[in-house]
Amino acid sequence: EPEVTQTPSHQVTQMGQEVILRCVPISNHLYFYWYRQILGQKVEFLVSFYNNEISEKSEIFDDQFSVERPDGSNFTLKIRSTKLEDSAMYFCASSGEDGAGQYFGPGTRLTVT
Amino acid sequence: SQQGEEDPQALSIQEGENATMNCSYKTSINNLQWYRQNSGRGLVHLILIRSNEREKHSGRLRVTLDTSKKSSSLLITASRAADTASYFCATESSSNTGKLIFGQGTTLQVKP
């Protein structure tokens, strides 16, 4: 069964550093998303992406965040200058035109020290 | 209260019993999805119910949706120890951007 993959599984970075989180969505999906989950809290929407454009972004997704689909398979989330409060599990998700729902990757645990 | 709130927050049952979790939401939706999350792991998609559907089944899972009450329930029948996890409902609004709003989740413990 096709699945969403994410790399790395765990990233440790120092405050102020740039990080890029990578995702490979399910191959025939056209809609892509990033969510995050701070430890012990609920999953929060960051951004949705379709047709090479951001469809919607949350208040969390400020100028420090950007997304890109650099080629036909990868979808990336970049945080330009990480803060301590960016420490969280980041999930990528994708969905198709069949309306069957969003499928999530295993997550990248980002730790900012 | 917030969009996508689950009730109860925690549930502990014996293997073989049924588990029922409820979810309430506030805004109009396209669909409602249920996910399972094992501790520290990813979100597993369980089932999606559209706003024009009232009930859906998948294996041991039964989901209902009452749009007049803005609520949904997830029933797991004949529970197993392996069902121990957190369960989240997530609503997709009618804005058509795909944004999901998650609740806080119900932590289910199934004792062998």
Coordinates of C-alpha atoms in Angstrom, one line a residue:
Chain A
E1 CA 0.0 0.0 0.0
P2 CA 1.4 3.4 -0.9
E3 CA 2.4 5.6 2.0
V4 CA 3.8 9.0 2.8
T5 CA 7.4 9.1 3.8
Q6 CA 9.4 11.7 5.7
T7 CA 13.0 12.3 6.4
P8 CA 14.7 12.7 8.7
S9 CA 12.9 10.9 11.5
H10 CA 14.6 13.1 14.1
Q11 CA 16.5 16.4 13.6
V12 CA 18.3 18.3 16.3
T13 CA 19.3 21.8 15.5
Q14 CA 20.5 24.9 17.3
M15 CA 18.3 28.0 17.7
G16 CA 18.7 30.3 14.7
Q17 CA 19.6 27.6 12.3
E18 CA 17.7 26.7 9.2
V19 CA 16.1 23.3 8.8
I20 CA 14.5 21.6 5.9
L21 CA 12.1 18.8 6.5
R22 CA 11.4 16.5 3.6
C23 CA 8.4 14.5 2.5
V24 CA 7.5 12.2 -0.3
P25 CA 3.7 12.2 -0.7
I26 CA 1.7 9.4 -2.2
S27 CA 2.5 9.4 -5.9
N28 CA -0.9 10.2 -7.4
H29 CA -1.9 12.7 -4.8
L30 CA -2.2 16.4 -5.7
Y31 CA -2.8 18.0 -2.4
F32 CA -0.1 18.4 0.2
Y33 CA -0.1 19.5 3.8
W34 CA 2.1 20.2 6.8
Y35 CA 0.9 19.9 10.4
R36 CA 2.8 20.0 13.7
Q37 CA 2.2 18.5 17.1
I38 CA 3.9 19.9 20.1
L39 CA 4.5 17.3 22.8
G40 CA 1.3 16.6 24.6
Q41 CA -0.8 18.9 22.5
K42 CA -3.1 18.4 19.6
V43 CA -2.2 18.3 15.9
E44 CA -2.2 21.8 14.4
F45 CA -2.6 22.7 10.7
L46 CA 0.3 24.7 9.2
V47 CA -0.3 24.9 5.4
S48 CA -2.0 23.3 2.5
F49 CA -0.5 23.3 -1.0
Y50 CA -2.0 22.6 -4.4
N51 CA -1.0 23.3 -8.0
N52 CA 2.3 24.8 -6.8
E53 CA 0.6 27.3 -4.6
I54 CA -0.3 27.7 -1.0
S55 CA -4.1 27.2 -0.6
E56 CA -4.3 28.1 3.0
K57 CA -1.9 28.8 5.9
S58 CA -2.3 29.2 9.6
E59 CA -1.2 31.9 11.9
I60 CA 1.7 29.7 12.9
F61 CA 3.0 29.7 9.3
D62 CA 4.7 33.1 9.4
D63 CA 7.6 34.5 7.3
Q64 CA 10.0 32.0 8.9
F65 CA 8.2 29.1 7.2
S66 CA 8.1 28.2 3.5
V67 CA 7.1 25.2 1.5
E68 CA 8.3 24.0 -1.9
R69 CA 7.7 21.2 -4.3
P70 CA 11.2 21.1 -5.9
D71 CA 10.5 18.2 -8.2
G72 CA 7.7 15.8 -9.0
S73 CA 8.0 13.8 -5.8
N74 CA 9.3 15.8 -2.9
F75 CA 7.5 18.3 -0.7
T76 CA 9.6 20.3 1.7
L77 CA 9.0 22.5 4.7
K78 CA 11.8 25.0 5.5
I79 CA 12.1 26.9 8.8
R80 CA 14.6 29.8 8.2
S81 CA 15.6 30.6 11.7
T82 CA 14.4 28.1 14.3
K83 CA 13.2 29.0 17.7
L84 CA 12.9 26.9 20.8
E85 CA 9.1 26.9 20.4
D86 CA 9.5 25.2 17.0
S87 CA 10.3 22.0 18.7
A88 CA 7.6 19.6 17.7
M89 CA 6.7 16.6 15.6
Y90 CA 6.1 17.7 12.0
F91 CA 3.7 15.7 9.9
C92 CA 3.4 15.8 6.2
A93 CA 0.1 14.6 4.6
S94 CA -1.3 14.2 1.1
S95 CA -4.6 13.6 -0.4
G96 CA -6.0 12.7 -3.8
E97 CA -8.9 13.8 -5.9
D98 CA -10.9 10.8 -4.8
G99 CA -11.9 12.5 -1.5
A100 CA -10.7 9.5 0.5
G101 CA -9.0 11.6 3.1
Q102 CA -5.6 12.7 4.1
Y103 CA -2.8 10.3 4.7
F104 CA 0.0 11.2 7.0
G105 CA 3.6 10.4 7.1
P106 CA 5.4 9.1 10.2
G107 CA 6.6 12.5 11.2
T108 CA 9.9 14.3 11.8
R109 CA 10.7 15.1 15.4
L110 CA 12.4 18.5 15.5
T111 CA 14.3 19.4 18.6
V112 CA 15.6 23.0 18.8
T113 CA 18.3 23.5 21.5
Chain B
S1 CA -15.3 24.7 23.4
Q2 CA -13.1 24.1 20.4
Q3 CA -13.7 22.6 17.0
G4 CA -13.2 18.8 17.1
E5 CA -13.4 18.0 20.8
E6 CA -13.4 14.4 21.8
D7 CA -15.1 12.9 24.8
P8 CA -14.0 11.1 27.0
Q9 CA -10.4 12.3 27.2
A10 CA -9.4 8.8 28.5
L11 CA -11.1 5.4 28.4
S12 CA -9.9 2.2 29.9
I13 CA -11.7 -1.1 29.0
Q14 CA -11.1 -4.8 29.0
E15 CA -10.3 -6.7 25.9
G16 CA -13.4 -7.8 24.1
E17 CA -15.5 -4.9 25.3
N18 CA -16.7 -2.1 22.9
A19 CA -15.2 1.4 23.0
T20 CA -17.2 4.5 22.1
M21 CA -15.6 7.9 21.6
N22 CA -17.4 11.0 20.7
C23 CA -16.4 14.2 18.9
S24 CA -18.2 17.5 18.6
Y25 CA -17.4 20.4 16.3
K26 CA -18.7 23.9 15.6
T27 CA -18.5 24.9 12.0
S28 CA -20.0 23.4 8.8
I29 CA -17.8 20.6 7.4
N30 CA -17.1 18.7 4.2
N31 CA -16.2 15.6 6.1
L32 CA -15.0 14.2 9.4
Q33 CA -12.0 11.8 9.6
W34 CA -10.9 9.6 12.5
Y35 CA -7.2 8.9 13.1
R36 CA -5.3 6.6 15.5
Q37 CA -1.9 7.5 16.9
N38 CA 0.3 5.2 18.9
S39 CA 2.5 6.9 21.4
G40 CA 5.0 9.1 19.7
R41 CA 4.2 7.7 16.3
G42 CA 2.4 8.9 13.1
L43 CA -1.3 9.3 12.5
V44 CA -3.1 6.4 10.9
H45 CA -6.1 7.2 8.9
L46 CA -9.1 5.0 10.0
I47 CA -12.2 6.2 8.3
L48 CA -13.8 9.2 6.6
I49 CA -17.4 10.1 6.7
R50 CA -18.8 12.8 4.4
S51 CA -21.3 15.4 5.6
N52 CA -24.1 13.8 3.7
E53 CA -23.5 10.4 5.3
R54 CA -24.9 9.3 8.6
E55 CA -23.1 6.0 9.3
K56 CA -20.1 4.1 8.0
H57 CA -18.5 0.8 8.8
S58 CA -15.0 -0.5 8.3
G59 CA -14.2 -3.8 9.9
R60 CA -14.6 -3.4 13.6
L61 CA -15.1 0.3 13.3
R62 CA -18.5 2.1 13.1
V63 CA -18.7 5.8 12.7
T64 CA -21.8 7.9 12.9
L65 CA -22.3 11.6 12.0
D66 CA -25.1 13.9 13.2
T67 CA -24.7 17.2 11.4
S68 CA -27.7 18.7 13.2
K69 CA -25.9 18.1 16.5
K70 CA -22.5 18.7 15.0
S71 CA -21.2 15.5 16.5
S72 CA -19.7 12.1 15.6
S73 CA -19.0 8.9 17.3
L74 CA -16.4 6.2 16.8
L75 CA -17.3 2.7 18.0
I76 CA -14.6 0.0 18.1
T77 CA -16.2 -3.4 18.7
A78 CA -14.6 -6.4 20.3
S79 CA -11.5 -4.4 21.3
R80 CA -8.0 -5.9 21.4
A81 CA -5.0 -4.9 23.4
A82 CA -3.5 -3.7 20.1
D83 CA -6.2 -1.0 19.8
T84 CA -4.5 0.8 22.7
A85 CA -3.7 4.2 21.3
S86 CA -5.0 7.8 21.1
Y87 CA -7.9 8.5 18.7
F88 CA -8.5 11.8 17.1
C89 CA -11.3 13.2 15.1
A90 CA -10.5 15.8 12.5
T91 CA -12.9 18.0 10.6
E92 CA -12.4 19.3 7.1
S93 CA -14.2 22.6 6.7
S94 CA -16.3 23.5 3.7
S95 CA -13.6 26.0 2.6
N96 CA -12.2 23.4 0.3
T97 CA -8.5 24.0 1.1
G98 CA -8.3 20.6 2.8
K99 CA -7.4 22.1 6.2
L100 CA -8.1 19.6 9.0
I101 CA -8.8 20.7 12.5
F102 CA -8.0 18.1 15.1
G103 CA -9.4 17.6 18.6
Q104 CA -7.4 16.8 21.7
G105 CA -8.1 13.1 21.3
T106 CA -9.3 10.2 23.4
T107 CA -6.6 8.0 25.0
L108 CA -7.9 4.4 24.9
Q109 CA -6.3 1.7 27.0
V110 CA -7.5 -1.9 26.3
K111 CA -6.4 -4.3 29.1
P112 CA -5.7 -7.9 28.1

